[in-house]
Amino acid sequence: MSTSTLQIETRQDEDEDEDRIVIKPVNDEDDTSVIITFNQSISPFIITLTFVASISGFMFGYDTGYISSALISINKDLDNKELTYGEREIITAATSLGALITSIGAGTAADVFGRRPCLMFSNLMFLIGAILQITAHRFWQMAAGRLVMGFGVGIGSLISPLFISEIAPKMIRGRLTVINSLWLTGGQLIAYGCGAGLNHVNNGWRILVGLSLVPTVIQFTFFCFLPDTPRYYVMKGDLEKAKMVLKRSYVNTDDDVIDQKVDELASLNQSIPGRNPIIKFWNMVKELHMVPSNFRALIIGCGLQAIQQFTGWNSLMYFSGTIFETVGFKNSSAVSIIVSGTNFIFTLIAFFCIDKIGRRYILLIGLPGMTIALVVCAIAFHFLGIKFSGASAVVASTGFSSWGIVIIIFIIVYAAFYALGIGTVPWQQSELFPQNVRGVGTSFATATNWAGSLVIASTFLTMLQNITPTGTFAFFAAVACLSTIFCYFCYPELSGLELEEVQTILKDGFNIKASKALAKKRKRQVAQGAVHHKLKFEPTQEIVES
Ligand SMILES: O[C@H]1[C@H](O)[C@@H](O)[C@H](O)[C@@H](O)[C@H]1O
């Protein structure tokens, strides 16, 4: 490989900007980078690991989804009285609170104890939480069960996408991580479906909670026999285990290529010192904030998670029931199924687009789409004349209303654009951070998600009452609009890049143009048949925009 800087090859018809992107190799000898994952056919082992890890996504969706149906059918089963509105809120919010608490420490725990043991620990939390709820006859036991279950949700919501991104071949890393989101939205859909079916069954809510034990037990059992990620083993200095997992993952790859890859990962792995986990955590927090590429990753990771929550999706999941009732749909469970079904279907579409079209593009399609849909809803609410007093809606005219129909259609449009972009992309967060701060970085981003979810869930009704539904939807639209600008300037294209290459992109700026050029280049290399393991690719250690 030559010592001169490497110019990304460009086609004539491509953007002129691409010509100005220069990629410099770190040294002449280093030609091992990114070889191994090119055009690797996906092995049954990677599929198994992905599906087992993403059961956590299912639990996240199911456990946050079943509660709205359960609250309807609990009736007087707790303390022999109807639940007050405040008690309902506590039961609902307890899981988000639990998730917020554990998400703060789960990343560090994943680095210290491993990803797999932490996921198995989350299974234990799901188990204890579910048993507390199933046997609850008192409100406080139910709330405690929901909190403990939330501990599990927080750990799983962080570690499952982290685990998947660390085992995935880079060209389909996005897709494999979206499988977690598919299970998540599928879990919400199934929870609403089961909830609707069990609504009128005596103690049906206990069955609903009990069903959550099935995936927990399956995940735990599988993990007894499966390994951790190769990158975790490299972090711990256990290179032999890392090689063993890579060999099982890439069955047709020569041993020397595997060895090269592990050496490469080991050379890039600069573990953060610390005598005990607390000092280590503190040093990682410092590293996260003081190294510019880490700090940029943090801005993107937390920014996207905040956008996901502050554009109002979760509050809409609850509120859509009331809206649909205004135009004659009396069955709020059916409504939730339509909205969460749209969420699921468009997450599936994101699955097909995320690596091909790229994360950046689907975000830049999704957010403006959401903005328009929210603006239309805000206008329609104005003409519908809906008011809120207490927790219930008062509509000026009941029955069939054309503005009501407009709202329904645009809520579904909003759900579609949401699921396509911001509902899915933030969970790709692990790829933003280098190995040494990946745990703590994803912790901060996940905690932002749960904090946002708590804030929105607890202020939504107040917003409806104080600034009207039109004001509330206009607020969400404004957030979505500003978020489009944020993503345009700050979110680089990361599809097809090695996890280790992302830091190069973020080193001296957000480097949007360079990222797009590099992502295109990687895709072109694959398309041109760069399938041979020995093929040399230049390691991208420095990217300069001139
Ligand atoms: O990505 C997920 C998904 O979009 C869910 O539908 C939503 O309830 C969660 O809050 C979010 O994190």
mmCIF file of N, CA, C and O and ligand atoms in Angstrom, residues 60 64 181 184-185 188 305 308-309 313-314 317 343 418 422-424 427 449 453, ligand 1:
data_model
loop_
_atom_site.group_PDB
_atom_site.id
_atom_site.type_symbol
_atom_site.label_atom_id
_atom_site.label_comp_id
_atom_site.label_asym_id
_atom_site.label_seq_id
_atom_site.Cartn_x
_atom_site.Cartn_y
_atom_site.Cartn_z
ATOM 1 N N PHE A 60 -39.251 -5.529 26.352
ATOM 2 C CA PHE A 60 -39.406 -4.075 26.434
ATOM 3 C C PHE A 60 -40.792 -3.695 25.888
ATOM 4 O O PHE A 60 -41.591 -2.995 26.542
ATOM 5 N N THR A 64 -44.080 -2.802 28.356
ATOM 6 C CA THR A 64 -44.583 -1.422 28.359
ATOM 7 C C THR A 64 -45.961 -1.382 27.698
ATOM 8 O O THR A 64 -46.726 -0.459 27.909
ATOM 9 N N SER A 181 -35.740 -3.808 17.382
ATOM 10 C CA SER A 181 -36.877 -2.879 17.340
ATOM 11 C C SER A 181 -38.123 -3.567 16.809
ATOM 12 O O SER A 181 -39.255 -3.238 17.210
ATOM 13 N N LEU A 184 -39.522 -5.370 19.526
ATOM 14 C CA LEU A 184 -40.070 -4.384 20.473
ATOM 15 C C LEU A 184 -41.487 -3.958 20.048
ATOM 16 O O LEU A 184 -42.457 -4.083 20.795
ATOM 17 N N THR A 185 -41.579 -3.489 18.790
ATOM 18 C CA THR A 185 -42.886 -3.017 18.323
ATOM 19 C C THR A 185 -43.853 -4.191 18.170
ATOM 20 O O THR A 185 -45.045 -4.048 18.422
ATOM 21 N N GLN A 188 -45.233 -4.853 21.564
ATOM 22 C CA GLN A 188 -46.308 -3.912 21.907
ATOM 23 C C GLN A 188 -47.607 -4.343 21.228
ATOM 24 O O GLN A 188 -48.675 -4.372 21.844
ATOM 25 N N GLN A 305 -32.183 10.124 21.096
ATOM 26 C CA GLN A 305 -33.119 9.515 22.060
ATOM 27 C C GLN A 305 -34.095 10.563 22.602
ATOM 28 O O GLN A 305 -35.276 10.285 22.785
ATOM 29 N N GLN A 308 -36.633 11.234 19.984
ATOM 30 C CA GLN A 308 -37.610 10.142 19.892
ATOM 31 C C GLN A 308 -38.744 10.318 20.907
ATOM 32 O O GLN A 308 -39.910 10.098 20.611
ATOM 33 N N GLN A 309 -38.391 10.735 22.108
ATOM 34 C CA GLN A 309 -39.423 10.857 23.139
ATOM 35 C C GLN A 309 -40.164 12.187 23.070
ATOM 36 O O GLN A 309 -41.375 12.238 23.241
ATOM 37 N N TRP A 313 -44.454 10.438 20.623
ATOM 38 C CA TRP A 313 -45.045 9.162 20.204
ATOM 39 C C TRP A 313 -45.760 8.418 21.328
ATOM 40 O O TRP A 313 -46.911 7.998 21.168
ATOM 41 N N ASN A 314 -45.082 8.242 22.458
ATOM 42 C CA ASN A 314 -45.680 7.399 23.493
ATOM 43 C C ASN A 314 -46.970 7.974 24.055
ATOM 44 O O ASN A 314 -47.912 7.231 24.333
ATOM 45 N N MET A 317 -49.724 7.149 21.733
ATOM 46 C CA MET A 317 -50.210 5.764 21.803
ATOM 47 C C MET A 317 -51.405 5.677 22.753
ATOM 48 O O MET A 317 -52.360 4.968 22.508
ATOM 49 N N ASN A 343 -46.935 1.083 13.566
ATOM 50 C CA ASN A 343 -45.576 1.186 14.121
ATOM 51 C C ASN A 343 -44.761 -0.056 13.744
ATOM 52 O O ASN A 343 -43.625 0.037 13.283
ATOM 53 N N TYR A 418 -42.752 8.020 11.979
ATOM 54 C CA TYR A 418 -42.024 7.841 13.249
ATOM 55 C C TYR A 418 -41.266 6.505 13.226
ATOM 56 O O TYR A 418 -40.061 6.443 13.474
ATOM 57 N N ILE A 422 -37.160 7.933 13.389
ATOM 58 C CA ILE A 422 -36.707 8.213 14.747
ATOM 59 C C ILE A 422 -37.138 7.131 15.755
ATOM 60 O O ILE A 422 -36.553 7.012 16.835
ATOM 61 N N GLY A 423 -38.147 6.326 15.409
ATOM 62 C CA GLY A 423 -38.531 5.231 16.306
ATOM 63 C C GLY A 423 -37.468 4.136 16.303
ATOM 64 O O GLY A 423 -37.329 3.380 17.258
ATOM 65 N N THR A 424 -36.701 4.065 15.228
ATOM 66 C CA THR A 424 -35.780 2.949 15.039
ATOM 67 C C THR A 424 -34.301 3.350 15.149
ATOM 68 O O THR A 424 -33.521 2.681 15.826
ATOM 69 N N TRP A 427 -31.806 3.534 18.366
ATOM 70 C CA TRP A 427 -31.344 2.287 18.991
ATOM 71 C C TRP A 427 -30.107 1.718 18.310
ATOM 72 O O TRP A 427 -29.566 0.691 18.726
ATOM 73 N N ASN A 449 -33.491 8.411 26.951
ATOM 74 C CA ASN A 449 -34.746 7.878 26.417
ATOM 75 C C ASN A 449 -35.775 7.705 27.533
ATOM 76 O O ASN A 449 -36.909 8.176 27.443
ATOM 77 N N SER A 453 -39.203 9.678 28.274
ATOM 78 C CA SER A 453 -40.472 8.947 28.293
ATOM 79 C C SER A 453 -41.257 9.256 29.572
ATOM 80 O O SER A 453 -42.480 9.460 29.553
HETATM 81 O O1 LIG B 1 -38.192 2.639 19.720
HETATM 82 C C1 LIG B 1 -39.238 2.396 20.620
HETATM 83 C C2 LIG B 1 -40.529 2.198 19.872
HETATM 84 O O2 LIG B 1 -40.707 3.199 18.977
HETATM 85 C C3 LIG B 1 -41.708 2.078 20.798
HETATM 86 O O3 LIG B 1 -42.900 2.025 20.059
HETATM 87 C C4 LIG B 1 -41.774 3.169 21.836
HETATM 88 O O4 LIG B 1 -42.828 2.906 22.709
HETATM 89 C C5 LIG B 1 -40.478 3.313 22.593
HETATM 90 O O5 LIG B 1 -40.523 4.363 23.504
HETATM 91 C C6 LIG B 1 -39.316 3.499 21.640
HETATM 92 O O6 LIG B 1 -38.113 3.592 22.345
#
